[in-house]
Amino acid sequence: TQSTGVVFMVFIFVLITFLSSTVLCLDNGLTLTPPMGWMDWERFRCDVDCQNDPNNCIGEKLFRDMADRLVADGYSAVGYKYVDIDDCWLSKSRDSNGQLVANPLAFPSGIKALSDYIHARGLLFGMYEDIGTYTCGGYPGSEGYFDM
């Protein structure tokens, strides 16, 4: 009947209006995908022997290479923006001021230089640190140093 057709058309109009407003609500500046990037832990774990295993150790060469790969292979163009260092980047002790220090053999240019290198490629840089006394790998944690 004609009234059924009108009801159906109203239903379709309301449905399309609702769905299009829902889609427009997603245009709010927030990400439409989860944070995506690369982290060393799953493949490289706590390999810190940069002298005997320079291509696979937790060090600046590995992170520079991976940042370059994210860009050169097109991953950054589709949303892979993060390069994250997990555990084992630290020295086993803090400096004389109580500050955390990167392993100088693995990161001879320092973390700031690595961060600048990653950022220069349009990527974001993240680092792991534990809230406890020690990290899972036995490196200094943050407990007792929250005010620094």
mmCIF file of N, CA, C and O in Angstrom, residues 92-136:
data_model
loop_
_atom_site.group_PDB
_atom_site.id
_atom_site.type_symbol
_atom_site.label_atom_id
_atom_site.label_comp_id
_atom_site.label_asym_id
_atom_site.label_seq_id
_atom_site.Cartn_x
_atom_site.Cartn_y
_atom_site.Cartn_z
ATOM 1 N N LYS A 92 73.242 -0.084 33.670
ATOM 2 C CA LYS A 92 72.792 -0.818 34.861
ATOM 3 C C LYS A 92 72.739 0.060 36.109
ATOM 4 O O LYS A 92 72.221 -0.355 37.132
ATOM 5 N N SER A 93 73.272 1.274 36.037
ATOM 6 C CA SER A 93 73.209 2.168 37.195
ATOM 7 C C SER A 93 72.927 3.595 36.732
ATOM 8 O O SER A 93 73.133 3.935 35.571
ATOM 9 N N ARG A 94 72.456 4.397 37.655
ATOM 10 C CA ARG A 94 72.176 5.814 37.382
ATOM 11 C C ARG A 94 73.468 6.621 37.445
ATOM 12 O O ARG A 94 74.474 6.153 37.964
ATOM 13 N N ASP A 95 73.404 7.861 36.946
ATOM 14 C CA ASP A 95 74.587 8.725 37.046
ATOM 15 C C ASP A 95 74.701 9.290 38.463
ATOM 16 O O ASP A 95 73.882 8.995 39.332
ATOM 17 N N SER A 96 75.692 10.122 38.707
ATOM 18 C CA SER A 96 75.946 10.650 40.054
ATOM 19 C C SER A 96 74.822 11.544 40.561
ATOM 20 O O SER A 96 74.696 11.777 41.759
ATOM 21 N N ASN A 97 73.971 12.042 39.646
ATOM 22 C CA ASN A 97 72.819 12.858 40.041
ATOM 23 C C ASN A 97 71.544 12.039 40.173
ATOM 24 O O ASN A 97 70.478 12.594 40.393
ATOM 25 N N GLY A 98 71.642 10.736 39.997
ATOM 26 C CA GLY A 98 70.476 9.878 40.106
ATOM 27 C C GLY A 98 69.667 9.772 38.823
ATOM 28 O O GLY A 98 68.602 9.150 38.813
ATOM 29 N N GLN A 99 70.162 10.357 37.743
ATOM 30 C CA GLN A 99 69.438 10.320 36.460
ATOM 31 C C GLN A 99 69.655 8.984 35.762
ATOM 32 O O GLN A 99 70.719 8.379 35.860
ATOM 33 N N LEU A 100 68.636 8.550 35.018
ATOM 34 C CA LEU A 100 68.791 7.375 34.173
ATOM 35 C C LEU A 100 69.760 7.711 33.045
ATOM 36 O O LEU A 100 69.788 8.845 32.551
ATOM 37 N N VAL A 101 70.536 6.731 32.638
ATOM 38 C CA VAL A 101 71.534 6.926 31.592
ATOM 39 C C VAL A 101 71.399 5.800 30.576
ATOM 40 O O VAL A 101 71.306 4.629 30.951
ATOM 41 N N ALA A 102 71.404 6.158 29.310
ATOM 42 C CA ALA A 102 71.385 5.147 28.260
ATOM 43 C C ALA A 102 72.725 4.415 28.230
ATOM 44 O O ALA A 102 73.761 4.986 28.566
ATOM 45 N N ASN A 103 72.694 3.173 27.807
ATOM 46 C CA ASN A 103 73.911 2.391 27.652
ATOM 47 C C ASN A 103 74.809 3.099 26.627
ATOM 48 O O ASN A 103 74.446 3.203 25.458
ATOM 49 N N PRO A 104 75.969 3.607 27.051
ATOM 50 C CA PRO A 104 76.802 4.395 26.134
ATOM 51 C C PRO A 104 77.409 3.570 24.994
ATOM 52 O O PRO A 104 77.736 4.130 23.946
ATOM 53 N N LEU A 105 77.558 2.266 25.163
ATOM 54 C CA LEU A 105 78.068 1.428 24.078
ATOM 55 C C LEU A 105 77.005 1.200 23.015
ATOM 56 O O LEU A 105 77.302 1.132 21.828
ATOM 57 N N ALA A 106 75.758 1.088 23.439
ATOM 58 C CA ALA A 106 74.652 0.836 22.510
ATOM 59 C C ALA A 106 74.109 2.121 21.888
ATOM 60 O O ALA A 106 73.602 2.109 20.769
ATOM 61 N N PHE A 107 74.198 3.214 22.617
ATOM 62 C CA PHE A 107 73.685 4.509 22.149
ATOM 63 C C PHE A 107 74.788 5.558 22.251
ATOM 64 O O PHE A 107 74.689 6.504 23.039
ATOM 65 N N PRO A 108 75.846 5.421 21.463
ATOM 66 C CA PRO A 108 76.984 6.337 21.595
ATOM 67 C C PRO A 108 76.645 7.792 21.282
ATOM 68 O O PRO A 108 77.288 8.699 21.812
ATOM 69 N N SER A 109 75.641 8.030 20.465
ATOM 70 C CA SER A 109 75.246 9.412 20.156
ATOM 71 C C SER A 109 74.271 9.967 21.186
ATOM 72 O O SER A 109 73.966 11.152 21.159
ATOM 73 N N GLY A 110 73.744 9.106 22.044
ATOM 74 C CA GLY A 110 72.784 9.515 23.066
ATOM 75 C C GLY A 110 71.345 9.417 22.591
ATOM 76 O O GLY A 110 71.066 9.342 21.391
ATOM 77 N N ILE A 111 70.438 9.404 23.542
ATOM 78 C CA ILE A 111 69.011 9.263 23.254
ATOM 79 C C ILE A 111 68.469 10.507 22.554
ATOM 80 O O ILE A 111 67.628 10.410 21.659
ATOM 81 N N LYS A 112 68.938 11.678 22.910
ATOM 82 C CA LYS A 112 68.466 12.909 22.252
ATOM 83 C C LYS A 112 68.754 12.873 20.752
ATOM 84 O O LYS A 112 67.892 13.213 19.932
ATOM 85 N N ALA A 113 69.956 12.444 20.373
ATOM 86 C CA ALA A 113 70.304 12.355 18.952
ATOM 87 C C ALA A 113 69.421 11.328 18.239
ATOM 88 O O ALA A 113 68.977 11.559 17.112
ATOM 89 N N LEU A 114 69.151 10.214 18.896
ATOM 90 C CA LEU A 114 68.276 9.199 18.306
ATOM 91 C C LEU A 114 66.867 9.747 18.148
ATOM 92 O O LEU A 114 66.226 9.569 17.103
ATOM 93 N N SER A 115 66.379 10.426 19.164
ATOM 94 C CA SER A 115 65.054 11.032 19.105
ATOM 95 C C SER A 115 64.973 12.039 17.955
ATOM 96 O O SER A 115 64.003 12.048 17.192
ATOM 97 N N ASP A 116 65.973 12.874 17.816
ATOM 98 C CA ASP A 116 66.001 13.846 16.719
ATOM 99 C C ASP A 116 65.988 13.151 15.361
ATOM 100 O O ASP A 116 65.304 13.587 14.428
ATOM 101 N N TYR A 117 66.736 12.071 15.235
ATOM 102 C CA TYR A 117 66.805 11.298 13.988
ATOM 103 C C TYR A 117 65.421 10.748 13.616
ATOM 104 O O TYR A 117 64.971 10.855 12.478
ATOM 105 N N ILE A 118 64.745 10.170 14.603
ATOM 106 C CA ILE A 118 63.415 9.595 14.374
ATOM 107 C C ILE A 118 62.413 10.693 14.029
ATOM 108 O O ILE A 118 61.632 10.569 13.079
ATOM 109 N N HIS A 119 62.424 11.783 14.782
ATOM 110 C CA HIS A 119 61.498 12.889 14.531
ATOM 111 C C HIS A 119 61.728 13.518 13.162
ATOM 112 O O HIS A 119 60.777 13.965 12.504
ATOM 113 N N ALA A 120 62.981 13.578 12.710
ATOM 114 C CA ALA A 120 63.297 14.170 11.410
ATOM 115 C C ALA A 120 62.662 13.385 10.260
ATOM 116 O O ALA A 120 62.506 13.907 9.163
ATOM 117 N N ARG A 121 62.282 12.152 10.517
ATOM 118 C CA ARG A 121 61.617 11.320 9.513
ATOM 119 C C ARG A 121 60.088 11.376 9.632
ATOM 120 O O ARG A 121 59.379 10.614 9.001
ATOM 121 N N GLY A 122 59.606 12.290 10.470
ATOM 122 C CA GLY A 122 58.163 12.451 10.632
ATOM 123 C C GLY A 122 57.541 11.404 11.529
ATOM 124 O O GLY A 122 56.320 11.232 11.539
ATOM 125 N N LEU A 123 58.351 10.717 12.305
ATOM 126 C CA LEU A 123 57.867 9.666 13.193
ATOM 127 C C LEU A 123 57.879 10.143 14.638
ATOM 128 O O LEU A 123 58.480 11.173 14.958
ATOM 129 N N LEU A 124 57.239 9.389 15.494
ATOM 130 C CA LEU A 124 57.196 9.683 16.922
ATOM 131 C C LEU A 124 58.056 8.668 17.664
ATOM 132 O O LEU A 124 58.191 7.528 17.232
ATOM 133 N N PHE A 125 58.595 9.082 18.785
ATOM 134 C CA PHE A 125 59.554 8.270 19.527
ATOM 135 C C PHE A 125 59.016 7.996 20.925
ATOM 136 O O PHE A 125 58.536 8.902 21.599
ATOM 137 N N GLY A 126 59.101 6.758 21.367
ATOM 138 C CA GLY A 126 58.653 6.390 22.703
ATOM 139 C C GLY A 126 59.673 5.503 23.391
ATOM 140 O O GLY A 126 60.461 4.818 22.739
ATOM 141 N N MET A 127 59.662 5.548 24.699
ATOM 142 C CA MET A 127 60.606 4.753 25.489
ATOM 143 C C MET A 127 59.893 4.092 26.652
ATOM 144 O O MET A 127 59.017 4.679 27.268
ATOM 145 N N TYR A 128 60.322 2.904 26.972
ATOM 146 C CA TYR A 128 59.816 2.150 28.117
ATOM 147 C C TYR A 128 60.664 2.449 29.343
ATOM 148 O O TYR A 128 61.890 2.564 29.259
ATOM 149 N N GLU A 129 60.006 2.541 30.454
ATOM 150 C CA GLU A 129 60.665 2.577 31.762
ATOM 151 C C GLU A 129 59.661 2.022 32.760
ATOM 152 O O GLU A 129 58.469 2.223 32.640
ATOM 153 N N ASP A 130 60.149 1.318 33.742
ATOM 154 C CA ASP A 130 59.307 0.629 34.712
ATOM 155 C C ASP A 130 59.013 1.528 35.903
ATOM 156 O O ASP A 130 59.858 2.314 36.318
ATOM 157 N N ILE A 131 57.825 1.368 36.468
ATOM 158 C CA ILE A 131 57.452 2.160 37.640
ATOM 159 C C ILE A 131 58.028 1.568 38.930
ATOM 160 O O ILE A 131 58.074 2.223 39.956
ATOM 161 N N GLY A 132 58.509 0.337 38.862
ATOM 162 C CA GLY A 132 59.051 -0.330 40.038
ATOM 163 C C GLY A 132 60.514 -0.008 40.280
ATOM 164 O O GLY A 132 61.094 0.905 39.693
ATOM 165 N N THR A 133 61.132 -0.801 41.142
ATOM 166 C CA THR A 133 62.543 -0.636 41.480
ATOM 167 C C THR A 133 63.442 -0.962 40.296
ATOM 168 O O THR A 133 64.435 -0.287 40.053
ATOM 169 N N TYR A 134 63.084 -2.020 39.560
ATOM 170 C CA TYR A 134 63.848 -2.448 38.393
ATOM 171 C C TYR A 134 62.906 -2.771 37.240
ATOM 172 O O TYR A 134 61.750 -3.123 37.448
ATOM 173 N N THR A 135 63.429 -2.678 36.025
ATOM 174 C CA THR A 135 62.680 -3.123 34.858
ATOM 175 C C THR A 135 62.670 -4.647 34.838
ATOM 176 O O THR A 135 63.386 -5.289 35.604
ATOM 177 N N CYS A 136 61.932 -5.224 33.942
ATOM 178 C CA CYS A 136 61.908 -6.682 33.812
ATOM 179 C C CYS A 136 63.285 -7.232 33.480
ATOM 180 O O CYS A 136 63.631 -8.335 33.873
#
